[in-house]
CSV table of N, CA, C and O in Angstrom, one decimal:
chain,number,residue,atom,x,y,z
A,1,UNK,N,169.4,196.4,106.6
A,1,UNK,CA,168.3,196.6,107.9
A,1,UNK,C,169.1,197.9,107.7
A,1,UNK,O,170.4,198.0,108.6
A,2,UNK,N,167.8,198.6,108.5
A,2,UNK,CA,168.2,200.2,108.8
A,2,UNK,C,169.6,200.3,110.2
A,2,UNK,O,169.6,199.3,111.2
A,3,UNK,N,170.2,201.5,110.4
A,3,UNK,CA,171.4,201.3,111.1
A,3,UNK,C,170.9,202.9,110.7
A,3,UNK,O,171.3,204.0,110.4
A,4,UNK,N,171.8,203.2,112.5
A,4,UNK,CA,172.1,204.5,112.6
A,4,UNK,C,173.6,205.1,112.1
A,4,UNK,O,174.1,204.3,112.0
A,5,UNK,N,173.8,206.6,111.9
A,5,UNK,CA,174.8,206.7,111.0
A,5,UNK,C,176.2,206.7,112.0
A,5,UNK,O,177.2,206.0,111.6
A,6,UNK,N,175.9,206.4,113.4
A,6,UNK,CA,176.9,205.9,114.2
A,6,UNK,C,177.2,205.3,114.6
A,6,UNK,O,178.1,205.1,115.2
A,7,UNK,N,176.5,204.3,114.2
A,7,UNK,CA,176.8,202.8,114.7
A,7,UNK,C,178.4,202.2,113.9
A,7,UNK,O,178.1,203.0,112.5
A,8,UNK,N,178.6,201.9,114.1
A,8,UNK,CA,180.9,201.5,113.6
A,8,UNK,C,179.6,200.5,112.2
A,8,UNK,O,178.9,199.3,112.5
A,9,UNK,N,180.3,200.3,111.7
A,9,UNK,CA,180.0,199.7,109.9
A,9,UNK,C,178.9,200.4,109.5
A,9,UNK,O,178.7,199.5,108.3
A,10,UNK,N,178.5,201.0,109.7
A,10,UNK,CA,177.2,201.3,109.0
A,10,UNK,C,177.5,201.8,107.8
A,10,UNK,O,179.0,202.8,108.0
A,11,UNK,N,177.0,202.0,106.5
A,11,UNK,CA,177.6,202.0,105.1
A,11,UNK,C,175.9,202.8,104.6
A,11,UNK,O,175.3,202.6,104.6
A,12,UNK,N,176.4,204.1,104.1
A,12,UNK,CA,175.4,204.6,103.4
A,12,UNK,C,175.2,204.1,101.7
A,12,UNK,O,176.0,203.6,100.8
A,13,UNK,N,174.2,203.5,101.4
A,13,UNK,CA,173.3,202.8,100.3
A,13,UNK,C,172.7,204.4,99.6
A,13,UNK,O,172.4,205.0,99.7
A,14,UNK,N,172.9,204.1,98.5
A,14,UNK,CA,171.8,204.8,97.1
A,14,UNK,C,171.4,203.9,96.1
A,14,UNK,O,172.8,202.5,95.8
A,15,UNK,N,170.6,203.5,95.8
A,15,UNK,CA,170.8,203.1,94.7
A,15,UNK,C,170.8,203.2,93.2
A,15,UNK,O,171.1,204.6,93.0
A,16,UNK,N,170.9,202.3,92.5
A,16,UNK,CA,171.5,202.6,91.1
A,16,UNK,C,170.9,203.5,90.5
A,16,UNK,O,171.2,204.9,89.7
A,17,UNK,N,168.9,204.0,90.2
A,17,UNK,CA,168.6,205.2,89.7
A,17,UNK,C,169.0,206.3,90.6
A,17,UNK,O,168.7,207.6,90.5
A,18,UNK,N,169.0,206.0,91.9
A,18,UNK,CA,169.8,207.5,92.6
A,18,UNK,C,171.1,208.0,92.6
A,18,UNK,O,171.0,209.0,92.6
A,19,UNK,N,171.9,207.4,91.6
A,19,UNK,CA,172.9,207.9,91.2
A,19,UNK,C,172.7,208.8,90.2
A,19,UNK,O,173.6,209.8,90.1
A,20,UNK,N,171.7,207.8,89.4
A,20,UNK,CA,171.6,209.0,87.7
A,20,UNK,C,170.8,210.4,88.3
A,20,UNK,O,170.9,210.8,87.4
A,21,UNK,N,169.7,209.9,89.5
A,21,UNK,CA,169.4,211.2,89.8
A,21,UNK,C,170.4,212.3,90.2
A,21,UNK,O,169.6,213.6,90.0
A,22,UNK,N,171.1,212.0,91.0
A,22,UNK,CA,172.0,212.5,91.5
A,22,UNK,C,173.3,213.6,90.5
A,22,UNK,O,174.3,213.5,90.9
A,23,UNK,N,173.0,212.0,88.6
A,23,UNK,CA,174.5,213.0,87.9
A,23,UNK,C,175.1,212.0,88.2
A,23,UNK,O,176.3,212.8,87.9
A,24,UNK,N,175.5,211.4,88.9
A,24,UNK,CA,176.7,210.3,89.2
A,24,UNK,C,176.7,209.8,87.6
A,24,UNK,O,178.3,209.4,87.5
A,25,UNK,N,175.9,209.2,87.5
A,25,UNK,CA,175.7,208.1,86.2
A,25,UNK,C,175.1,208.8,85.3
A,25,UNK,O,174.0,209.4,85.8
A,26,UNK,N,175.2,208.9,84.4
A,26,UNK,CA,174.6,210.1,83.0
A,26,UNK,C,174.0,208.7,82.4
A,26,UNK,O,174.5,207.6,81.7
A,27,UNK,N,172.7,208.4,82.4
A,27,UNK,CA,171.7,207.2,82.4
A,27,UNK,C,171.3,207.6,80.8
A,27,UNK,O,170.5,206.4,80.3
A,28,UNK,N,171.2,208.4,80.2
A,28,UNK,CA,171.0,209.0,78.9
A,28,UNK,C,171.7,208.2,78.1
A,28,UNK,O,171.9,207.4,76.9
A,29,UNK,N,173.4,207.6,78.6
A,29,UNK,CA,174.2,207.0,77.7
A,29,UNK,C,174.3,205.6,77.7
A,29,UNK,O,173.2,205.1,78.7
A,30,UNK,N,174.7,204.4,76.4
A,30,UNK,CA,174.7,203.2,77.3
A,30,UNK,C,175.5,202.7,78.3
A,30,UNK,O,176.1,203.2,78.4
A,31,UNK,N,174.3,201.8,79.2
A,31,UNK,CA,175.1,201.7,79.9
A,31,UNK,C,175.8,199.7,80.4
A,31,UNK,O,174.7,199.3,79.8
A,32,UNK,N,176.5,199.6,81.4
A,32,UNK,CA,176.6,198.2,81.1
A,32,UNK,C,176.7,198.2,83.2
A,32,UNK,O,177.5,198.9,83.9
A,33,UNK,N,175.8,197.8,83.4
A,33,UNK,CA,175.7,197.1,85.5
A,33,UNK,C,176.3,196.0,85.4
A,33,UNK,O,175.0,194.5,84.9
A,34,UNK,N,176.9,195.6,86.0
A,34,UNK,CA,177.7,194.0,86.4
A,34,UNK,C,177.1,194.4,88.2
A,34,UNK,O,178.3,195.2,88.5
A,35,UNK,N,176.3,194.0,88.4
A,35,UNK,CA,176.0,193.8,90.0
A,35,UNK,C,177.0,192.5,90.4
A,35,UNK,O,176.8,191.2,89.8
A,36,UNK,N,177.5,192.4,92.1
A,36,UNK,CA,177.9,191.4,92.7
A,36,UNK,C,177.8,192.0,93.9
A,36,UNK,O,178.5,192.8,94.6
A,37,UNK,N,177.0,191.5,94.8
A,37,UNK,CA,175.9,192.6,95.6
A,37,UNK,C,175.8,191.0,96.8
A,37,UNK,O,174.7,191.1,97.1
A,38,UNK,N,176.3,189.7,96.5
A,38,UNK,CA,176.1,188.7,97.5
A,38,UNK,C,174.7,188.2,98.0
A,38,UNK,O,174.6,188.7,99.1
A,39,UNK,N,174.1,188.0,97.1
A,39,UNK,CA,172.5,187.5,97.2
A,39,UNK,C,171.5,188.8,97.5
A,39,UNK,O,170.1,188.3,97.4
A,40,UNK,N,172.2,189.8,97.1
A,40,UNK,CA,170.7,190.5,97.1
A,40,UNK,C,170.7,191.2,96.2
A,40,UNK,O,170.3,192.5,95.4
A,41,UNK,N,170.7,190.1,94.6
A,41,UNK,CA,170.5,191.1,93.3
A,41,UNK,C,169.5,191.9,93.0
A,41,UNK,O,168.5,192.9,92.3
A,42,UNK,N,167.8,190.7,93.6
A,42,UNK,CA,166.8,191.6,93.2
A,42,UNK,C,166.9,192.3,93.9
A,42,UNK,O,166.0,193.7,93.0
A,43,UNK,N,167.1,192.9,95.1
A,43,UNK,CA,166.9,194.2,95.8
A,43,UNK,C,167.4,195.4,95.2
A,43,UNK,O,167.1,196.5,94.6
A,44,UNK,N,168.6,194.9,94.6
A,44,UNK,CA,169.5,195.5,93.8
A,44,UNK,C,168.9,196.1,92.3
A,44,UNK,O,168.8,197.5,92.2
A,45,UNK,N,168.4,195.2,91.8
A,45,UNK,CA,168.1,195.4,90.5
A,45,UNK,C,166.6,196.9,90.9
A,45,UNK,O,166.4,197.1,90.0
A,46,UNK,N,165.8,196.4,91.6
A,46,UNK,CA,164.2,196.7,92.2
A,46,UNK,C,165.2,198.1,91.8
A,46,UNK,O,164.2,199.9,92.1
A,47,UNK,N,166.5,198.6,92.7
A,47,UNK,CA,166.3,200.3,92.9
A,47,UNK,C,167.4,200.4,91.2
A,47,UNK,O,168.2,201.9,91.3
A,48,UNK,N,167.1,199.9,90.2
A,48,UNK,CA,167.6,200.5,89.0
A,48,UNK,C,166.5,200.4,87.7
A,48,UNK,O,166.5,200.2,86.5
A,49,UNK,N,165.7,200.6,88.1
A,49,UNK,CA,163.8,200.3,87.2
A,49,UNK,C,163.8,201.0,86.0
A,49,UNK,O,163.9,200.9,84.9
A,50,UNK,N,164.5,202.6,85.8
A,50,UNK,CA,164.8,203.7,85.4
A,50,UNK,C,165.7,202.7,84.5
A,50,UNK,O,166.2,203.1,83.1
A,51,UNK,N,167.4,202.8,84.9
A,51,UNK,CA,168.3,202.0,84.1
A,51,UNK,C,167.8,201.4,83.2
A,51,UNK,O,168.0,201.2,82.1
A,52,UNK,N,167.4,200.3,83.5
A,52,UNK,CA,166.9,198.7,82.8
A,52,UNK,C,165.7,199.2,81.9
A,52,UNK,O,165.7,198.4,80.8
A,53,UNK,N,164.8,200.4,82.0
A,53,UNK,CA,164.1,201.1,80.7
A,53,UNK,C,164.5,201.0,79.8
A,53,UNK,O,164.4,201.4,78.7
A,54,UNK,N,166.5,201.5,80.0
A,54,UNK,CA,166.9,202.7,79.1
A,54,UNK,C,167.9,201.2,78.4
A,54,UNK,O,167.4,200.3,78.2
A,55,UNK,N,168.9,202.0,77.4
A,55,UNK,CA,169.8,201.5,76.8
A,55,UNK,C,171.0,201.1,77.5
A,55,UNK,O,171.8,201.3,78.0
A,56,UNK,N,170.6,199.5,78.5
A,56,UNK,CA,171.4,198.8,79.6
A,56,UNK,C,171.6,197.7,78.9
A,56,UNK,O,170.9,197.0,78.7
A,57,UNK,N,172.7,197.2,79.6
A,57,UNK,CA,173.3,195.7,79.5
A,57,UNK,C,173.3,195.2,81.3
A,57,UNK,O,174.0,196.0,81.5
A,58,UNK,N,173.1,194.4,81.7
A,58,UNK,CA,173.1,193.9,82.9
A,58,UNK,C,173.6,192.4,83.0
A,58,UNK,O,173.2,191.7,82.3
A,59,UNK,N,174.8,192.2,83.9
A,59,UNK,CA,175.1,191.3,84.2
A,59,UNK,C,175.0,191.0,85.0
A,59,UNK,O,175.9,192.1,86.5
A,60,UNK,N,174.4,189.7,85.5
A,60,UNK,CA,174.5,189.8,87.2
A,60,UNK,C,174.9,187.5,87.3
A,60,UNK,O,174.4,187.2,86.5
A,61,UNK,N,174.7,187.6,88.6
A,61,UNK,CA,174.5,186.2,89.0
A,61,UNK,C,173.9,185.4,89.0
A,61,UNK,O,173.0,185.6,89.5
A,62,UNK,N,173.4,184.6,88.3
A,62,UNK,CA,172.2,183.3,88.7
A,62,UNK,C,173.3,181.9,89.9
A,62,UNK,O,174.5,181.4,89.8
A,63,UNK,N,172.9,182.1,91.4
A,63,UNK,CA,173.4,181.0,92.3
A,63,UNK,C,173.2,179.8,91.7
A,63,UNK,O,172.2,179.7,91.4
A,64,UNK,N,174.5,178.9,91.9
A,64,UNK,CA,174.1,177.6,91.4
A,64,UNK,C,172.9,176.9,92.3
A,64,UNK,O,172.5,175.9,91.7
A,65,UNK,N,172.7,177.3,93.9
A,65,UNK,CA,172.0,176.8,94.5
A,65,UNK,C,170.4,177.1,94.6
A,65,UNK,O,169.9,176.5,94.9
A,66,UNK,N,170.0,178.0,93.7
A,66,UNK,CA,169.2,178.6,93.6
A,66,UNK,C,168.2,178.1,92.3
A,66,UNK,O,168.6,178.2,91.1
A,67,UNK,N,168.0,176.5,92.7
A,67,UNK,CA,167.0,175.7,91.2
A,67,UNK,C,166.0,176.5,91.1
A,67,UNK,O,165.1,176.6,90.0
A,68,UNK,N,165.4,177.9,91.0
A,68,UNK,CA,164.1,178.4,90.9
A,68,UNK,C,165.0,180.0,90.2
A,68,UNK,O,163.7,180.2,89.2
A,69,UNK,N,166.2,179.8,89.8
A,69,UNK,CA,166.4,181.2,89.2
A,69,UNK,C,165.9,181.9,89.0
A,69,UNK,O,165.1,182.9,88.3
A,70,UNK,N,166.0,182.4,90.3
A,70,UNK,CA,165.1,183.8,90.6
A,70,UNK,C,165.6,185.2,90.4
A,70,UNK,O,164.8,185.7,89.6
A,71,UNK,N,166.8,185.2,90.2
A,71,UNK,CA,167.4,186.8,89.4
A,71,UNK,C,166.9,186.4,87.7
A,71,UNK,O,166.1,187.9,87.5
A,72,UNK,N,167.5,185.6,87.6
A,72,UNK,CA,167.0,185.3,85.7
A,72,UNK,C,165.7,185.6,85.9
A,72,UNK,O,164.8,186.8,85.0
A,73,UNK,N,164.3,185.5,86.8
A,73,UNK,CA,163.0,185.2,86.2
A,73,UNK,C,162.8,185.9,86.8
A,73,UNK,O,161.8,187.6,86.1
A,74,UNK,N,163.2,187.2,87.3
A,74,UNK,CA,163.1,188.9,88.2
A,74,UNK,C,163.0,189.1,86.9
A,74,UNK,O,162.2,190.3,86.3
A,75,UNK,N,164.3,189.5,86.1
A,75,UNK,CA,164.1,190.1,84.8
A,75,UNK,C,163.8,189.9,83.8
A,75,UNK,O,163.3,191.1,83.5
A,76,UNK,N,163.4,188.3,83.8
A,76,UNK,CA,162.5,188.1,82.5
A,76,UNK,C,161.1,189.2,82.3
A,76,UNK,O,160.1,189.4,81.9
A,77,UNK,N,160.5,188.1,83.9
A,77,UNK,CA,159.1,188.3,84.1
A,77,UNK,C,158.6,189.9,84.9
A,77,UNK,O,157.9,190.2,84.5
A,78,UNK,N,159.7,190.1,85.6
A,78,UNK,CA,159.5,191.6,86.3
A,78,UNK,C,159.4,193.0,85.4
A,78,UNK,O,159.3,194.1,85.2
A,79,UNK,N,161.0,192.6,84.8
A,79,UNK,CA,160.9,193.9,83.6
A,79,UNK,C,161.0,193.4,82.6
A,79,UNK,O,161.3,194.5,81.6
A,80,UNK,N,160.6,192.2,81.7
A,80,UNK,CA,160.5,192.1,79.9
A,80,UNK,C,161.5,192.3,79.3
A,80,UNK,O,161.8,192.7,78.6
A,81,UNK,N,162.9,192.0,80.1
A,81,UNK,CA,164.2,191.9,79.7
A,81,UNK,C,164.5,190.8,78.9
A,81,UNK,O,164.4,189.7,79.3
A,82,UNK,N,164.9,190.6,77.7
A,82,UNK,CA,165.7,189.4,77.1
A,82,UNK,C,166.6,189.2,77.7
A,82,UNK,O,168.1,189.7,78.2
A,83,UNK,N,166.9,187.7,77.8
A,83,UNK,CA,168.3,187.2,78.9
A,83,UNK,C,168.9,186.4,77.9
A,83,UNK,O,168.6,185.5,77.0
A,84,UNK,N,170.3,186.8,78.0
A,84,UNK,CA,171.2,185.9,77.2
A,84,UNK,C,172.3,185.0,78.3
A,84,UNK,O,172.4,185.4,79.6
A,85,UNK,N,172.9,184.2,78.2
A,85,UNK,CA,173.7,183.4,78.9
A,85,UNK,C,175.3,182.6,77.6
A,85,UNK,O,174.9,182.3,76.7
A,86,UNK,N,176.3,182.7,78.5
A,86,UNK,CA,177.2,181.7,77.4
A,86,UNK,C,177.5,180.6,77.6
A,86,UNK,O,177.1,179.6,79.1
A,87,UNK,N,176.7,179.4,76.6
A,87,UNK,CA,176.4,178.5,76.5
A,87,UNK,C,177.6,177.6,76.4
A,87,UNK,O,178.1,177.4,75.3
A,88,UNK,N,178.3,176.9,77.7
A,88,UNK,CA,179.6,176.5,77.2
A,88,UNK,C,179.4,174.7,76.1
A,88,UNK,O,180.1,174.3,75.7
A,89,UNK,N,177.9,174.2,76.9
A,89,UNK,CA,178.1,173.3,75.4
A,89,UNK,C,178.1,173.5,74.2
A,89,UNK,O,178.6,172.8,73.0
A,90,UNK,N,177.9,174.5,73.6
A,90,UNK,CA,177.9,175.3,72.2
A,90,UNK,C,178.9,175.9,71.9
A,90,UNK,O,179.1,176.9,70.4
A,91,UNK,N,179.8,176.5,73.1
A,91,UNK,CA,180.7,177.8,72.6
A,91,UNK,C,180.2,178.7,72.5
A,91,UNK,O,181.1,179.6,71.4
A,92,UNK,N,178.8,179.2,73.0
A,92,UNK,CA,178.5,180.6,72.6
A,92,UNK,C,177.7,180.9,73.6
A,92,UNK,O,176.9,181.1,73.7
A,93,UNK,N,177.3,182.5,73.2
A,93,UNK,CA,176.3,183.0,73.6
A,93,UNK,C,174.6,182.5,72.9
A,93,UNK,O,174.7,183.1,71.7
A,94,UNK,N,174.0,182.5,74.2
A,94,UNK,CA,172.1,182.1,73.4
A,94,UNK,C,171.6,182.3,74.4
A,94,UNK,O,171.4,182.9,75.3
A,95,UNK,N,170.4,182.7,73.7
A,95,UNK,CA,169.0,183.4,74.1
A,95,UNK,C,168.9,182.5,75.6
A,95,UNK,O,168.6,181.4,75.5
A,96,UNK,N,167.9,183.2,76.5
A,96,UNK,CA,167.5,182.4,77.4
A,96,UNK,C,166.3,182.7,78.0
A,96,UNK,O,165.7,183.7,78.1
A,97,UNK,N,165.5,181.9,76.8
A,97,UNK,CA,163.9,182.0,76.6
A,97,UNK,C,163.4,180.9,77.4
A,97,UNK,O,162.1,181.4,77.7
A,98,UNK,N,163.6,179.9,78.3
A,98,UNK,CA,163.4,178.8,79.1
A,98,UNK,C,164.2,178.8,80.0
A,98,UNK,O,165.5,177.9,79.3
A,99,UNK,N,164.2,179.1,80.8
A,99,UNK,CA,165.0,179.2,82.2
A,99,UNK,C,165.7,177.4,82.8
A,99,UNK,O,166.2,177.9,83.1
A,100,UNK,N,164.9,176.5,81.9
A,100,UNK,CA,165.1,175.4,81.8
A,100,UNK,C,166.7,175.2,81.5
A,100,UNK,O,166.7,174.2,81.8
A,101,UNK,N,166.8,176.2,80.6
A,101,UNK,CA,168.8,175.7,80.2
A,101,UNK,C,169.1,175.6,81.4
A,101,UNK,O,170.3,175.4,81.5
A,102,UNK,N,169.2,176.6,82.2
A,102,UNK,CA,169.5,177.2,83.5
A,102,UNK,C,170.2,175.7,84.2
A,102,UNK,O,170.9,176.0,84.8
A,103,UNK,N,168.8,174.8,84.7
A,103,UNK,CA,169.1,173.1,85.2
A,103,UNK,C,170.1,172.5,84.8
A,103,UNK,O,171.0,172.1,85.0
A,104,UNK,N,170.3,172.5,83.3
A,104,UNK,CA,171.4,171.9,82.7
A,104,UNK,C,172.7,172.6,82.7
A,104,UNK,O,173.6,172.5,83.5
A,105,UNK,N,172.9,174.0,82.6
A,105,UNK,CA,174.1,174.7,83.0
A,105,UNK,C,174.7,175.0,84.2
A,105,UNK,O,175.4,174.7,84.9
A,106,UNK,N,173.3,174.9,85.4
A,106,UNK,CA,174.3,174.7,86.7
A,106,UNK,C,174.8,173.2,87.3
A,106,UNK,O,173.7,172.9,87.4
A,107,UNK,N,175.7,173.4,87.2
A,107,UNK,CA,176.2,171.8,87.6
A,107,UNK,C,177.2,172.0,88.8
A,107,UNK,O,176.9,170.6,89.3
A,108,UNK,N,177.2,172.8,89.4
A,108,UNK,CA,177.8,173.4,91.1
A,108,UNK,C,176.9,174.0,92.0
A,108,UNK,O,176.9,175.2,91.3
A,109,UNK,N,176.5,173.7,92.8
A,109,UNK,CA,175.4,174.6,93.7
A,109,UNK,C,176.4,176.0,94.7
A,109,UNK,O,175.7,176.7,94.3
A,110,UNK,N,177.2,175.5,94.1
A,110,UNK,CA,179.1,176.6,95.5
A,110,UNK,C,179.4,178.0,93.8
A,110,UNK,O,179.8,178.7,94.2
A,111,UNK,N,179.2,177.4,92.6
A,111,UNK,CA,179.2,178.3,91.5
A,111,UNK,C,178.4,179.3,90.9
A,111,UNK,O,177.1,179.1,91.2
A,112,UNK,N,178.4,180.5,90.2
A,112,UNK,CA,177.9,181.6,90.2
A,112,UNK,C,177.8,181.4,88.8
A,112,UNK,O,179.0,181.1,88.3
A,113,UNK,N,176.6,182.1,87.9
A,113,UNK,CA,176.8,181.9,86.1
A,113,UNK,C,175.9,183.6,85.7
A,113,UNK,O,174.8,183.9,86.6
A,114,UNK,N,176.8,184.0,85.4
A,114,UNK,CA,176.9,184.8,84.8
A,114,UNK,C,175.2,184.9,83.8
A,114,UNK,O,175.2,184.0,83.1
A,115,UNK,N,174.1,185.5,84.0
A,115,UNK,CA,173.3,186.4,83.2
A,115,UNK,C,173.1,187.4,83.0
A,115,UNK,O,173.8,188.3,83.1
A,116,UNK,N,173.1,188.0,81.3
A,116,UNK,CA,173.3,189.2,80.7
A,116,UNK,C,171.9,189.2,80.4
A,116,UNK,O,171.0,188.8,79.5
A,117,UNK,N,171.3,190.5,80.5
A,117,UNK,CA,169.9,190.9,80.6
A,117,UNK,C,169.5,192.7,79.9
A,117,UNK,O,170.2,193.1,80.1
A,118,UNK,N,168.6,192.4,79.0
A,118,UNK,CA,168.8,193.6,78.6
A,118,UNK,C,167.0,194.0,77.1
A,118,UNK,O,167.1,193.0,77.1
A,119,UNK,N,166.8,195.4,77.5
A,119,UNK,CA,165.8,195.0,76.2
A,119,UNK,C,166.4,195.9,74.7
A,119,UNK,O,165.8,196.3,73.9
A,120,UNK,N,168.1,196.4,75.0
A,120,UNK,CA,168.6,197.0,74.2
A,120,UNK,C,168.4,195.9,72.5
A,120,UNK,O,169.6,194.5,73.2
A,121,UNK,N,168.5,195.8,71.6
A,121,UNK,CA,168.2,195.7,70.7
A,121,UNK,C,170.5,195.3,70.0
A,121,UNK,O,171.0,194.4,69.4
A,122,UNK,N,170.9,196.1,70.0
A,122,UNK,CA,172.4,196.5,70.2
A,122,UNK,C,173.1,195.6,71.0
A,122,UNK,O,173.8,194.9,70.1
A,123,UNK,N,172.3,195.5,72.2
A,123,UNK,CA,173.1,194.6,73.1
A,123,UNK,C,173.3,193.0,72.7
A,123,UNK,O,174.1,192.5,73.0
A,124,UNK,N,172.1,193.1,72.4
A,124,UNK,CA,171.9,191.1,71.9
A,124,UNK,C,172.5,190.8,71.1
A,124,UNK,O,172.7,189.7,71.0
A,125,UNK,N,172.6,191.9,69.8
A,125,UNK,CA,173.1,191.5,68.6
A,125,UNK,C,174.9,191.1,68.9
A,125,UNK,O,175.5,190.3,68.3
A,126,UNK,N,175.4,192.4,70.1
A,126,UNK,CA,175.8,192.1,70.4
A,126,UNK,C,176.7,190.4,70.7
A,126,UNK,O,177.9,190.1,70.2
A,127,UNK,N,176.3,190.7,71.9
A,127,UNK,CA,176.8,189.1,72.5
A,127,UNK,C,176.1,188.2,71.5
A,127,UNK,O,177.1,187.2,71.5
A,128,UNK,N,175.2,187.9,71.3
A,128,UNK,CA,174.3,186.8,70.6
A,128,UNK,C,175.9,186.6,69.1
A,128,UNK,O,176.2,185.4,68.6
A,129,UNK,N,176.2,187.8,68.3
A,129,UNK,CA,177.4,187.4,67.5
A,129,UNK,C,178.7,187.6,68.3
A,129,UNK,O,179.6,187.5,67.0
A,130,UNK,N,178.8,187.3,69.3
A,130,UNK,CA,180.5,187.4,70.0
A,130,UNK,C,181.1,186.3,69.8
A,130,UNK,O,182.9,186.6,69.6
A,131,UNK,N,180.6,185.3,69.5
A,131,UNK,CA,181.9,184.2,69.8
A,131,UNK,C,181.4,183.7,68.4
A,131,UNK,O,181.5,182.0,68.0
A,132,UNK,N,180.5,184.2,67.3
A,132,UNK,CA,180.0,183.4,65.9
A,132,UNK,C,181.4,183.2,64.9
A,132,UNK,O,181.1,182.1,64.2
A,133,UNK,N,182.2,183.7,65.0
A,133,UNK,CA,183.5,182.9,64.5
A,133,UNK,C,184.5,181.9,64.5
A,133,UNK,O,185.0,181.6,64.2
A,134,UNK,N,183.8,181.5,65.6
A,134,UNK,CA,184.8,180.5,66.0
A,134,UNK,C,184.3,179.0,65.3
A,134,UNK,O,182.9,178.7,65.2
């Protein structure tokens, strides 16, 4: 919601791509983006399209109460990213090719479930091999 600079509690916002444009973040290097934005994940991701196209790994929360899996759907369908989740049933990271897997994993409405998204091959390999030694 737009606010005037003089309003109490006004906070200036900037997109992740905006931070790269200002050279606060070096988007030419591999990045890990961890979002904790209390329900505005998609809006935050819209401001990171440039970074999402680069060598980055996004870690964001799927809310247990969201039965449509909106964040994962956005990452997969609007950004063509590969998704992975840690599946406690098999105790390792798995590809999230079918969002119905989240139906099984989201056991509690009040819990957030981390989803990992990337287009980078090395990030996928790292995650998918992370627990293979167990």
